Short mmCIF file of C-alpha atoms and ligand atoms in Angstrom, two decimals:
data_model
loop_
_atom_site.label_atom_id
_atom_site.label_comp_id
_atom_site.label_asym_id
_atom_site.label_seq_id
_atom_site.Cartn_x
_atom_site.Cartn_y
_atom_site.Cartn_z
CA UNK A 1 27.87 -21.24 -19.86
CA UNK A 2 25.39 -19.60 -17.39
CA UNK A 3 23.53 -22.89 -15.98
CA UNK A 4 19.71 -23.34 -16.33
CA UNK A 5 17.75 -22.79 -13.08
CA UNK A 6 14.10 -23.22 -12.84
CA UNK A 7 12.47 -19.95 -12.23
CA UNK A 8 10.67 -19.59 -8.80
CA UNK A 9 8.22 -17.00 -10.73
CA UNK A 10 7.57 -18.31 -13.88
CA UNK A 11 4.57 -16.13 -14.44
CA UNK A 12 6.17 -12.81 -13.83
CA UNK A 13 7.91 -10.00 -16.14
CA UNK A 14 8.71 -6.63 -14.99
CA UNK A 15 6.34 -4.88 -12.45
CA UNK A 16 3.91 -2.44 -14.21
CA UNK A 17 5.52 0.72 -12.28
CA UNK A 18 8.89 -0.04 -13.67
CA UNK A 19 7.55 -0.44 -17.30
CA UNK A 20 4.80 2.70 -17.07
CA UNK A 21 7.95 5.07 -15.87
CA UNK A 22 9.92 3.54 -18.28
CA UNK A 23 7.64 4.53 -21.10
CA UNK A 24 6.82 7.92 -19.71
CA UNK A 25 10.57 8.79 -19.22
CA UNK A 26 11.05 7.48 -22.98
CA UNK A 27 8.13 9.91 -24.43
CA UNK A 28 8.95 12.81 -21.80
CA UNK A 29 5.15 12.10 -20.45
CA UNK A 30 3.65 13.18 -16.89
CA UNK A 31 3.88 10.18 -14.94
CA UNK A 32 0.60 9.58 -12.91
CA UNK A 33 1.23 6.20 -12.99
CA UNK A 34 3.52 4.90 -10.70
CA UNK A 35 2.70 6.12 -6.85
CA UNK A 36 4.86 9.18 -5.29
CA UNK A 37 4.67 12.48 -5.28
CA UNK A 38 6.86 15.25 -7.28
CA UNK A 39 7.04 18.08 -4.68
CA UNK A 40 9.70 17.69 -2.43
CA UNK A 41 9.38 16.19 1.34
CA UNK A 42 9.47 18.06 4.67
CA UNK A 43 12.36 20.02 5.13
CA UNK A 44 12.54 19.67 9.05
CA UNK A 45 12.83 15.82 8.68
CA UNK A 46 15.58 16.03 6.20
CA UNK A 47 17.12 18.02 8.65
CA UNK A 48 16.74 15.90 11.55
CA UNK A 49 18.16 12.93 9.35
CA UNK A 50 21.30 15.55 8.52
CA UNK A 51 21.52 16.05 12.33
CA UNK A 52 21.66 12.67 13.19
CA UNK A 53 24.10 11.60 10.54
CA UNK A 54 26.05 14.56 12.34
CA UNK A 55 25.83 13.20 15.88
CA UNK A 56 27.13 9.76 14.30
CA UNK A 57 24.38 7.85 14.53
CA UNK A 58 25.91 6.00 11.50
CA UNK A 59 26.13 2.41 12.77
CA UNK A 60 23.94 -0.81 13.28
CA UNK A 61 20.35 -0.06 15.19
CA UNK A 62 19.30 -2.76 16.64
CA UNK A 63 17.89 -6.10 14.48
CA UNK A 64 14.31 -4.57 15.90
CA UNK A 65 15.07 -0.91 14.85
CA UNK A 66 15.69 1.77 16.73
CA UNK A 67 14.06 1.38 19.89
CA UNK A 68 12.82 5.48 20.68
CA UNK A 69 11.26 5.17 16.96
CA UNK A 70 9.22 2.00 18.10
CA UNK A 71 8.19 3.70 21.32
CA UNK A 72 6.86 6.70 18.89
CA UNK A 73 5.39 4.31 16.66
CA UNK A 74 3.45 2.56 19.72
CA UNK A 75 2.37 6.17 21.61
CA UNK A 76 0.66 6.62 18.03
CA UNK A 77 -0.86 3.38 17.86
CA UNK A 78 -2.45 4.19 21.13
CA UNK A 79 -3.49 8.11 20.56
CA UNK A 80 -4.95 7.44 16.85
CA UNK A 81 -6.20 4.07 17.56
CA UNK A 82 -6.50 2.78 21.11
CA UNK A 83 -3.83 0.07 20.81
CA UNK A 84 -1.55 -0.55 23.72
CA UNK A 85 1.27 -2.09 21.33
CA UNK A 86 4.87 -3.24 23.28
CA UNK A 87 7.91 -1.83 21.53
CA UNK A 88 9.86 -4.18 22.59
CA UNK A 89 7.66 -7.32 21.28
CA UNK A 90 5.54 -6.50 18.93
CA UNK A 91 6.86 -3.42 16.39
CA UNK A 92 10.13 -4.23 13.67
CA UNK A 93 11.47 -2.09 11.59
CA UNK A 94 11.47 -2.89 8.16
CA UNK A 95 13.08 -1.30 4.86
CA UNK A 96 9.39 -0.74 3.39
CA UNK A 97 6.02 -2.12 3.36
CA UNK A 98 6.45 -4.24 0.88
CA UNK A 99 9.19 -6.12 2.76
CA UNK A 100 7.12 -6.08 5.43
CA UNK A 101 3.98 -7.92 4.19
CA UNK A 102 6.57 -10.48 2.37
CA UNK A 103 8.61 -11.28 5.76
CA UNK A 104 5.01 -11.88 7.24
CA UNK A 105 4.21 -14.95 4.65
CA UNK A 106 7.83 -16.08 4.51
CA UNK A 107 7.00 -16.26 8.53
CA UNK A 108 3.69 -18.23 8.64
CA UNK A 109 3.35 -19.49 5.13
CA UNK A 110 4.15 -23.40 4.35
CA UNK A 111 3.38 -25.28 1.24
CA UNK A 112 0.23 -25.85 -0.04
CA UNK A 113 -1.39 -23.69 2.44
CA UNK A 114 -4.20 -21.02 1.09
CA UNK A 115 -4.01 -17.46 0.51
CA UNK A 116 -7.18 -15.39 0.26
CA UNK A 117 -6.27 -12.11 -2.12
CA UNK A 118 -8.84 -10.06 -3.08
CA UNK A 119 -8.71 -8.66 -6.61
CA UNK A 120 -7.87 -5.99 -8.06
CA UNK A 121 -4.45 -6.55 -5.59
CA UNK A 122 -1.83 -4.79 -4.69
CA UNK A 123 1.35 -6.24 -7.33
CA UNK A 124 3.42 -8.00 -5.35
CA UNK A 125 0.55 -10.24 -2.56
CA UNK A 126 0.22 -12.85 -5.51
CA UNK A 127 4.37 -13.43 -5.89
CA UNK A 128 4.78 -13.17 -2.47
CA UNK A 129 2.50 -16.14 -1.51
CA UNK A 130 3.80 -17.98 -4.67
CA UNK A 131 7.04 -17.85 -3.98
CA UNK A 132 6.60 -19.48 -0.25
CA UNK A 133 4.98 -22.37 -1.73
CA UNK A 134 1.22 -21.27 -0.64
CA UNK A 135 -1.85 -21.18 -3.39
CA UNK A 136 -3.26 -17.63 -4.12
CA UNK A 137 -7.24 -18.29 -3.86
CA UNK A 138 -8.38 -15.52 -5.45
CA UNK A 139 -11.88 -13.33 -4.98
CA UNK A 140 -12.81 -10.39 -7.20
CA UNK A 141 -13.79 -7.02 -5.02
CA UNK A 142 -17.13 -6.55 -6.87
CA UNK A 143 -17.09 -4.02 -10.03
CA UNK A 144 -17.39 -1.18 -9.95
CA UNK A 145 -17.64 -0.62 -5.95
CA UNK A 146 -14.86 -2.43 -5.14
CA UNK A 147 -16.09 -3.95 -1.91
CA UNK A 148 -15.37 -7.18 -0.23
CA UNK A 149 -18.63 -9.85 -0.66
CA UNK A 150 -18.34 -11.64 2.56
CA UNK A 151 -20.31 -14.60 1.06
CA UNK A 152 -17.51 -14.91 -1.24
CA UNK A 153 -15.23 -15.13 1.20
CA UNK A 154 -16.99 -17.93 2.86
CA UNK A 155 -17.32 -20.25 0.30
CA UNK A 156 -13.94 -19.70 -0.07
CA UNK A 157 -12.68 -21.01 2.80
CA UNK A 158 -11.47 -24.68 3.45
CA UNK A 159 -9.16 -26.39 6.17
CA UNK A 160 -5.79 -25.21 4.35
CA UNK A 161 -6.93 -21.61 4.49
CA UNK A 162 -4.09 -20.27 6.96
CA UNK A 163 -4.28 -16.38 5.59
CA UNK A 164 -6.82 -13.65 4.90
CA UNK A 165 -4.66 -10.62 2.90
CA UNK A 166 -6.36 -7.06 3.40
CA UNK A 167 -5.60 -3.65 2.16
CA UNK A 168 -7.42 -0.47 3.13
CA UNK A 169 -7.27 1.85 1.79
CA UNK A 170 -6.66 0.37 -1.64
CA UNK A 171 -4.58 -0.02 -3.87
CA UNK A 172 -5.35 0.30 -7.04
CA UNK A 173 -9.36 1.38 -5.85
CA UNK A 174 -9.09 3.55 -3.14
CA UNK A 175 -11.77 1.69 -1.54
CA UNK A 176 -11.88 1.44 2.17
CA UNK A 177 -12.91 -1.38 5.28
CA UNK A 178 -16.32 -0.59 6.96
CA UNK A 179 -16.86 -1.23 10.15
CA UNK A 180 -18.96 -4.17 8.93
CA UNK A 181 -16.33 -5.42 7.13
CA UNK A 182 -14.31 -5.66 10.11
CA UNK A 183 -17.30 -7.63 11.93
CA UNK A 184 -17.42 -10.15 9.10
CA UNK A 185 -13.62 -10.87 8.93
CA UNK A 186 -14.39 -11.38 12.74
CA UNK A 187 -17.04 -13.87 12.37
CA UNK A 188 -15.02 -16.11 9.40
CA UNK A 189 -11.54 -16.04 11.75
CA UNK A 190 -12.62 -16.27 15.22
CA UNK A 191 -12.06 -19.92 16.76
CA UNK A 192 -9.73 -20.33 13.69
CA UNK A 193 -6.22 -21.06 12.67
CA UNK A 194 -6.85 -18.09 10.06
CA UNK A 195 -3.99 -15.37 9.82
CA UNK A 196 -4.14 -11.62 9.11
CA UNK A 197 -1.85 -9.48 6.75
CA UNK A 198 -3.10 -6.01 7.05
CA UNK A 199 -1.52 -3.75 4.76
CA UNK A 200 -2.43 -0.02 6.18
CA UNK A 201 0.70 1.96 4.20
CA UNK A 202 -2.16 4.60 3.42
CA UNK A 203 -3.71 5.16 7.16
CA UNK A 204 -3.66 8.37 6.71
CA UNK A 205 -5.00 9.04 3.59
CA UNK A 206 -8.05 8.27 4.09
CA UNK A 207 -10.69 11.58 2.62
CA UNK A 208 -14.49 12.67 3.27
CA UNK A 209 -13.76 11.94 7.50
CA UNK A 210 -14.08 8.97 7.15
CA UNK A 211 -12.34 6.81 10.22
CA UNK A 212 -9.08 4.23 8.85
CA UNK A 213 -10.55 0.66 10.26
CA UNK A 214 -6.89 -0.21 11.59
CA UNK A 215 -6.62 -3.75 12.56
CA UNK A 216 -5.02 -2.12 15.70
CA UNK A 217 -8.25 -0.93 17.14
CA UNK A 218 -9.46 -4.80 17.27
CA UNK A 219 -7.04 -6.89 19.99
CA UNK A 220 -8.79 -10.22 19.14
CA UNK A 221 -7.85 -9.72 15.37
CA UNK A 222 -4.22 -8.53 16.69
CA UNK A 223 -3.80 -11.69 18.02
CA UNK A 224 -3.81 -13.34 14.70
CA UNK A 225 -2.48 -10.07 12.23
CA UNK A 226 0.42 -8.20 10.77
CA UNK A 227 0.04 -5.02 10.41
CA UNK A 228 2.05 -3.26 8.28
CA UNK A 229 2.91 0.54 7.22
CA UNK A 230 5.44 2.71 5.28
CA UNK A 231 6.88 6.07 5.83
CA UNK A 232 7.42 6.77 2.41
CA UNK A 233 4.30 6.96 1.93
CA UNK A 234 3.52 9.42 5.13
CA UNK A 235 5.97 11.55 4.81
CA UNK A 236 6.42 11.76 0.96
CA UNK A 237 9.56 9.94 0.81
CA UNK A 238 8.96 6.70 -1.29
CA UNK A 239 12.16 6.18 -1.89
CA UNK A 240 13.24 5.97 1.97
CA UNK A 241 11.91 2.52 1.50
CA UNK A 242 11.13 2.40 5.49
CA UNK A 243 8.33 0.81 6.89
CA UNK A 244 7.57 -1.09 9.72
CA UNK A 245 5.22 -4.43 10.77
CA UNK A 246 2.82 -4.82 14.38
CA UNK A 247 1.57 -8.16 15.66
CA UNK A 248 1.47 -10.27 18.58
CA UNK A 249 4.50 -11.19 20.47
CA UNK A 250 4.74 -14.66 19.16
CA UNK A 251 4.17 -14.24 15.71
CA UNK A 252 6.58 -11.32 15.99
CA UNK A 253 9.42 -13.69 17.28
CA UNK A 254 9.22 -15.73 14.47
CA UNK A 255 8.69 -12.52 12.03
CA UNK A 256 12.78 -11.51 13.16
CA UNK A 257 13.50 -15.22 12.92
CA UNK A 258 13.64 -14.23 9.29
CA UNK A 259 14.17 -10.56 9.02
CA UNK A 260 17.39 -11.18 10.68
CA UNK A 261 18.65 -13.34 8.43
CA UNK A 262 17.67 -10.90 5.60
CA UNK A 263 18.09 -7.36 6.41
CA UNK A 264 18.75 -7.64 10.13
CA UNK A 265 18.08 -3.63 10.61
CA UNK A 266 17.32 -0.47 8.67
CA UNK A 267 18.86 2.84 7.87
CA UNK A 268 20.16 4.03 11.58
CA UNK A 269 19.86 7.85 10.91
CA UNK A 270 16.34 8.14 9.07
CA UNK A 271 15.07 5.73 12.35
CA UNK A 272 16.74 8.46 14.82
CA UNK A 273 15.00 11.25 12.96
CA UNK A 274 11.83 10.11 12.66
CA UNK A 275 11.86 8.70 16.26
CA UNK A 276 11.31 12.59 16.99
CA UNK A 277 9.69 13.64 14.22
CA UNK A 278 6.61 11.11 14.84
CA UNK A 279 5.76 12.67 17.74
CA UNK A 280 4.54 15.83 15.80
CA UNK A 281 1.03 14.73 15.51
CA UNK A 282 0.39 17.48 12.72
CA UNK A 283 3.01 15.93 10.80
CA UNK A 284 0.41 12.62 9.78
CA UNK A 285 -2.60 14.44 10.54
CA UNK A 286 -2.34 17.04 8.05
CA UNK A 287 -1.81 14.60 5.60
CA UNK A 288 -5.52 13.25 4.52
CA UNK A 289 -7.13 17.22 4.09
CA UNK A 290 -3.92 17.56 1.53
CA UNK A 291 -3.81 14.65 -0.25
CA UNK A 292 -8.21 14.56 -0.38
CA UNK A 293 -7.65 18.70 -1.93
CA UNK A 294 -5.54 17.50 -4.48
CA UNK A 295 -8.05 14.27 -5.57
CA UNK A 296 -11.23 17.07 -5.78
CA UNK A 297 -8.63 19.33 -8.01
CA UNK A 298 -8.10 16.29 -10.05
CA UNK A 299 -10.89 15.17 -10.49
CA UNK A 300 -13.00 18.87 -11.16
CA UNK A 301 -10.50 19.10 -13.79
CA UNK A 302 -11.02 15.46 -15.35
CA UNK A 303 -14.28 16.82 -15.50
CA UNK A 304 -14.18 17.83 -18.95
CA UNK A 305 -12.78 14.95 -20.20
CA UNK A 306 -14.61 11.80 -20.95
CA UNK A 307 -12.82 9.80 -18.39
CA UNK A 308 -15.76 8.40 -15.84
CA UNK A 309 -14.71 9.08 -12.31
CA UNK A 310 -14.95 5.88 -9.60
CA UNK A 311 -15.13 7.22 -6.12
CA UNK A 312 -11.71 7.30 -4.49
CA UNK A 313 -12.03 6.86 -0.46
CA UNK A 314 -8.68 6.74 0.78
CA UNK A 315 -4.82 6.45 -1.00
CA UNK A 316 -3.10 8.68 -3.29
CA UNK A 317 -4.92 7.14 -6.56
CA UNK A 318 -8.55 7.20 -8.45
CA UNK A 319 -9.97 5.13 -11.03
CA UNK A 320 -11.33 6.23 -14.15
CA UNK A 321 -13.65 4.26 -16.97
CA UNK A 322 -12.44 5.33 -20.32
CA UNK A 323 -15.29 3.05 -22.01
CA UNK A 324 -16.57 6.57 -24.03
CA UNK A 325 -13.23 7.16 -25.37
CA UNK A 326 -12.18 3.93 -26.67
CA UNK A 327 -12.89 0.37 -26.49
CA UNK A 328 -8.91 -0.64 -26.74
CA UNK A 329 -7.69 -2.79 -23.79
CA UNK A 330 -6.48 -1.10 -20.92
CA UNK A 331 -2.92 -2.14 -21.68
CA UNK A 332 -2.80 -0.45 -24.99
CA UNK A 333 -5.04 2.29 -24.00
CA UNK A 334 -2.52 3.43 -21.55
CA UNK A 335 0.40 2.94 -23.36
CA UNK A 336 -1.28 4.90 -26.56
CA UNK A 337 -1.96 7.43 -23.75
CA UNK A 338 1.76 7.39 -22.40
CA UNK A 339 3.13 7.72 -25.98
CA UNK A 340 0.81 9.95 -27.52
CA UNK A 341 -0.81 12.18 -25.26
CA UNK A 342 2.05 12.54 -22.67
CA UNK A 343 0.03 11.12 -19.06
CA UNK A 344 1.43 8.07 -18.19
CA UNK A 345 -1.27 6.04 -15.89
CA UNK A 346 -1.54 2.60 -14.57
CA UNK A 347 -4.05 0.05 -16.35
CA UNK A 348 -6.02 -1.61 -13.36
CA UNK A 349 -6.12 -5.48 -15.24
CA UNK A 350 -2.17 -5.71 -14.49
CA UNK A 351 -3.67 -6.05 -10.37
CA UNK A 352 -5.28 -9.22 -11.68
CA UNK A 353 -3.76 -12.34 -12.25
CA UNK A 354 -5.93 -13.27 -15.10
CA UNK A 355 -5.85 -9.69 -16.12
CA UNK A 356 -9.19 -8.69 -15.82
CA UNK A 357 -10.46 -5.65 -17.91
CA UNK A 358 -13.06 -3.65 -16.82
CA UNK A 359 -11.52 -0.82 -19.32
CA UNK A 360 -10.27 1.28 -15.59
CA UNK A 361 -7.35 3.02 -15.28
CA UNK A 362 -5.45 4.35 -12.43
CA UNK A 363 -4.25 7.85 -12.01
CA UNK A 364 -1.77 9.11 -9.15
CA UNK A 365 -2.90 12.34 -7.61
CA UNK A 366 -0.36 12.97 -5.24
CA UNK A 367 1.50 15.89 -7.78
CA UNK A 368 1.71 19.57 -7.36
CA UNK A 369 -1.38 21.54 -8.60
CA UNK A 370 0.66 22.47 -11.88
CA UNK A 371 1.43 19.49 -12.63
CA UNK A 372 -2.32 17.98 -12.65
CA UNK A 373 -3.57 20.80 -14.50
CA UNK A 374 -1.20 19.89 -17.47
CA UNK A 375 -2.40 16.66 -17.26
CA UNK A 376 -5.70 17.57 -17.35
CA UNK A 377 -4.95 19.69 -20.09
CA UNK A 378 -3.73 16.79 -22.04
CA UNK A 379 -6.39 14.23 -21.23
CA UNK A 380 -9.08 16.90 -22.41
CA UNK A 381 -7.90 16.57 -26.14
CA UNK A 382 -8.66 12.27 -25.22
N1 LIG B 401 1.40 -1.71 -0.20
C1 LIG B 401 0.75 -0.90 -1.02
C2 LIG B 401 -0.71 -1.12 -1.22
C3 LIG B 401 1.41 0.11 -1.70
O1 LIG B 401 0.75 0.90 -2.56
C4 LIG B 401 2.76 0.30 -1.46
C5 LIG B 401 3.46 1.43 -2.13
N2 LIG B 401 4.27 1.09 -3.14
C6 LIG B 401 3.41 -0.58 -0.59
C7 LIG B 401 2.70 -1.58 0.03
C8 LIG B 401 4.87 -0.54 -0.34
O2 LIG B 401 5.43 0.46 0.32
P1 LIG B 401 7.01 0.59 0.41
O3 LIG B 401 7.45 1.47 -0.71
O4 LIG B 401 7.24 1.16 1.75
O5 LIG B 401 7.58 -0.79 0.27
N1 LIG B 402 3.00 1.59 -4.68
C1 LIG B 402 3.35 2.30 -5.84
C2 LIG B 402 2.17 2.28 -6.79
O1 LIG B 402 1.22 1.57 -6.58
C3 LIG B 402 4.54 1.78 -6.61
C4 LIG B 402 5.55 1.00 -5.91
C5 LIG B 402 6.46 0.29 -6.85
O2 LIG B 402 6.84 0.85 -7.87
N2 LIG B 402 6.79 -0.90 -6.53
O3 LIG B 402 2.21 2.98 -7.73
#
């Protein structure tokens, strides 16, 4: 007989990615639910991975990751953002973002200590602080904007607050940090024991010119941040599941205090490969004018519908209000969208914990034109 163990997430199922591909798979619908794209990845980087499984770079990279991918990561740190990051100290390879921003809490987190999220949030922040012991304190972005209220944030705040989490652009909103949100997070943390987990995985998908407010630009905030990225979502390869995390050299020390005990290093040929293939500056840059043509052709076509666009900054997703079509929840709404008009999407009130229904959904733009056309097509019979 199996023996009972007490579950460390009670409160958790099944992630709603896994369960919205599930269903579209089942009912052969478009999937513009779950995040990644469905036109295939650079060509030259597959070939520089080839090339460097050739050359027998097959082995261990260091517990730190490759050390000529770290230096690319930090000359790009500097050019896009004016960071002088050290390889050596402050930049670890990670298998994803998502390991990333949990290796950060498992780092700094003890029991009992508090977690500012804001809400709608990005699936897995809530578990993650959970599951090291640490209370979520939760603040709602406000509706329909999405944007941090500072004042919020301050009344929020007590002695056990040890972490602010951020996320710009966001996930699910596509709303984006302001230069005056920066200056506010600076006046709540400064002369504080306050932590930063910046989760930037969409730095350069940010649309309309508007500049990413990387937590790199700001050396007093890097004292006290994580930083963290992924270059599946860069370079359209989600399921790499690489990423990396920046912060200080002492929070970074105890950071592969537990990544070594966990993964202890990454994939040693995609880390060769991209070592060279970061240093293409066209290869990020042309990413933001792509990605932002493929939100205006998605949402000129939505146009017809009765969806109700919200504005979509930055990220490879945009909300929609579906309050003329129906007044269903958002859970069956999608799921009765999934099953009987073939577009899978993501309902927004599984990114709260109390699941929150503003009657928003979440699309995924990043498809090829054809295949957000035949969505739209679809949606317009809705
Ligand atoms: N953070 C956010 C906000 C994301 O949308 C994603 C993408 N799934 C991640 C982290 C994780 O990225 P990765 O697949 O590299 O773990
Ligand atoms: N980040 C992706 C999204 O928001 C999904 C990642 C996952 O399935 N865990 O859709």
């Amino acid at each position: 007989m199996t023996p009972v163990i007490q579950s460390k997430l009670p409160d958790v199922g099944t992630t709603i990615f896994t369960v919205m591909s599930a269903l579209a798979t089942k009912h052969n619908a478009i999937n513009l639910g779950q995040g990644f794209p469905d036109f295939p990845m650079n060509q030259e980087l597959i070939a520089l991975v080839n090339e460097a499984m050739k050359k027998n770079h097959n082995q261990y990279v260091p517990m730190q990751g490759y050390m000529p991918l770290r230096e690319s990561i930090a000359q790009k740190a500097k050019f896009l953002y004016g960071s002088k990051i050290n390889p050596d100290t402050q930049i670890t390879i990670t298998p994803g973002g998502t390991y990333a921003i949990y290796t950060a809490l498992t780092t700094v987190l003890q029991p009992g200590d508090e977690v500012i999220v804001f809400e709608p949030a990005y699936d897995s922040y809530i578990p993650n602080v959970e599951i090291n012991g640490a209370v979520p304190v939760l603040i709602n972005l406000d509706f329909p904007d999405y944007k941090i209220d500072w004042n919020k944030v301050r009344q929020k705040i007590t002695p056990k607050t040890r972490m602010i989490m951020l996320n710009s652009p966001n996930n699910p909103t596509g709303s984006v940090l302001t230069e005056h949100d920066i200056a506010e997070l600076r006046s709540i943390v400064t002369n504080t024991k306050i932590l930063i987990q910046s989760d930037e995985v969409y730095e350069h998908l940010v649309f309309d010119n508007i500049p990413h407010q990387s937590i790199l630009r700001y050396p007093d905030l890097m004292e006290r941040a994580f930083v963290s990225f992924s270059f599946g979502k860069v370079y359209n390869c989600t399921g790499w599941k690489l990423g990396y995390s920046i912060s200080s050299p002492e929070l970074m020390t105890e950071f592969r205090k537990v990544h070594q005990f966990n993964c202890f290093s990454c994939h040693s040929p995609s880390q060769v490969a991209l070592a060279t293939f970061l240093q293409n500056k066209e290869s990020y840059l042309s990413l933001a004018p792509f990605m932002q043509n493929k939100r205006d052709y998605f949402a000129d076509m939505l146009k017809q519908t009765r969806f109700t666009p919200l504005p979509s900054y930055g990220s490879y997703f945009q909300c929609f209000k579906y309050d003329r079509i129906s007044d269903e929840s958002d859970k069956d709404f999608s799921m009765r969208i999934t099953k009987e008009y073939g577009v899978a999407c993501i309902p927004v009130s599984a990114f709260y914990k109390a699941g929150t229904d503003n009657k928003v959904i979440r699309f995924c733009f990043c498809k090829k034109e054809e295949t957000l056309q035949e969505a739209a097509n679809r949606l317009v019979k809705l």
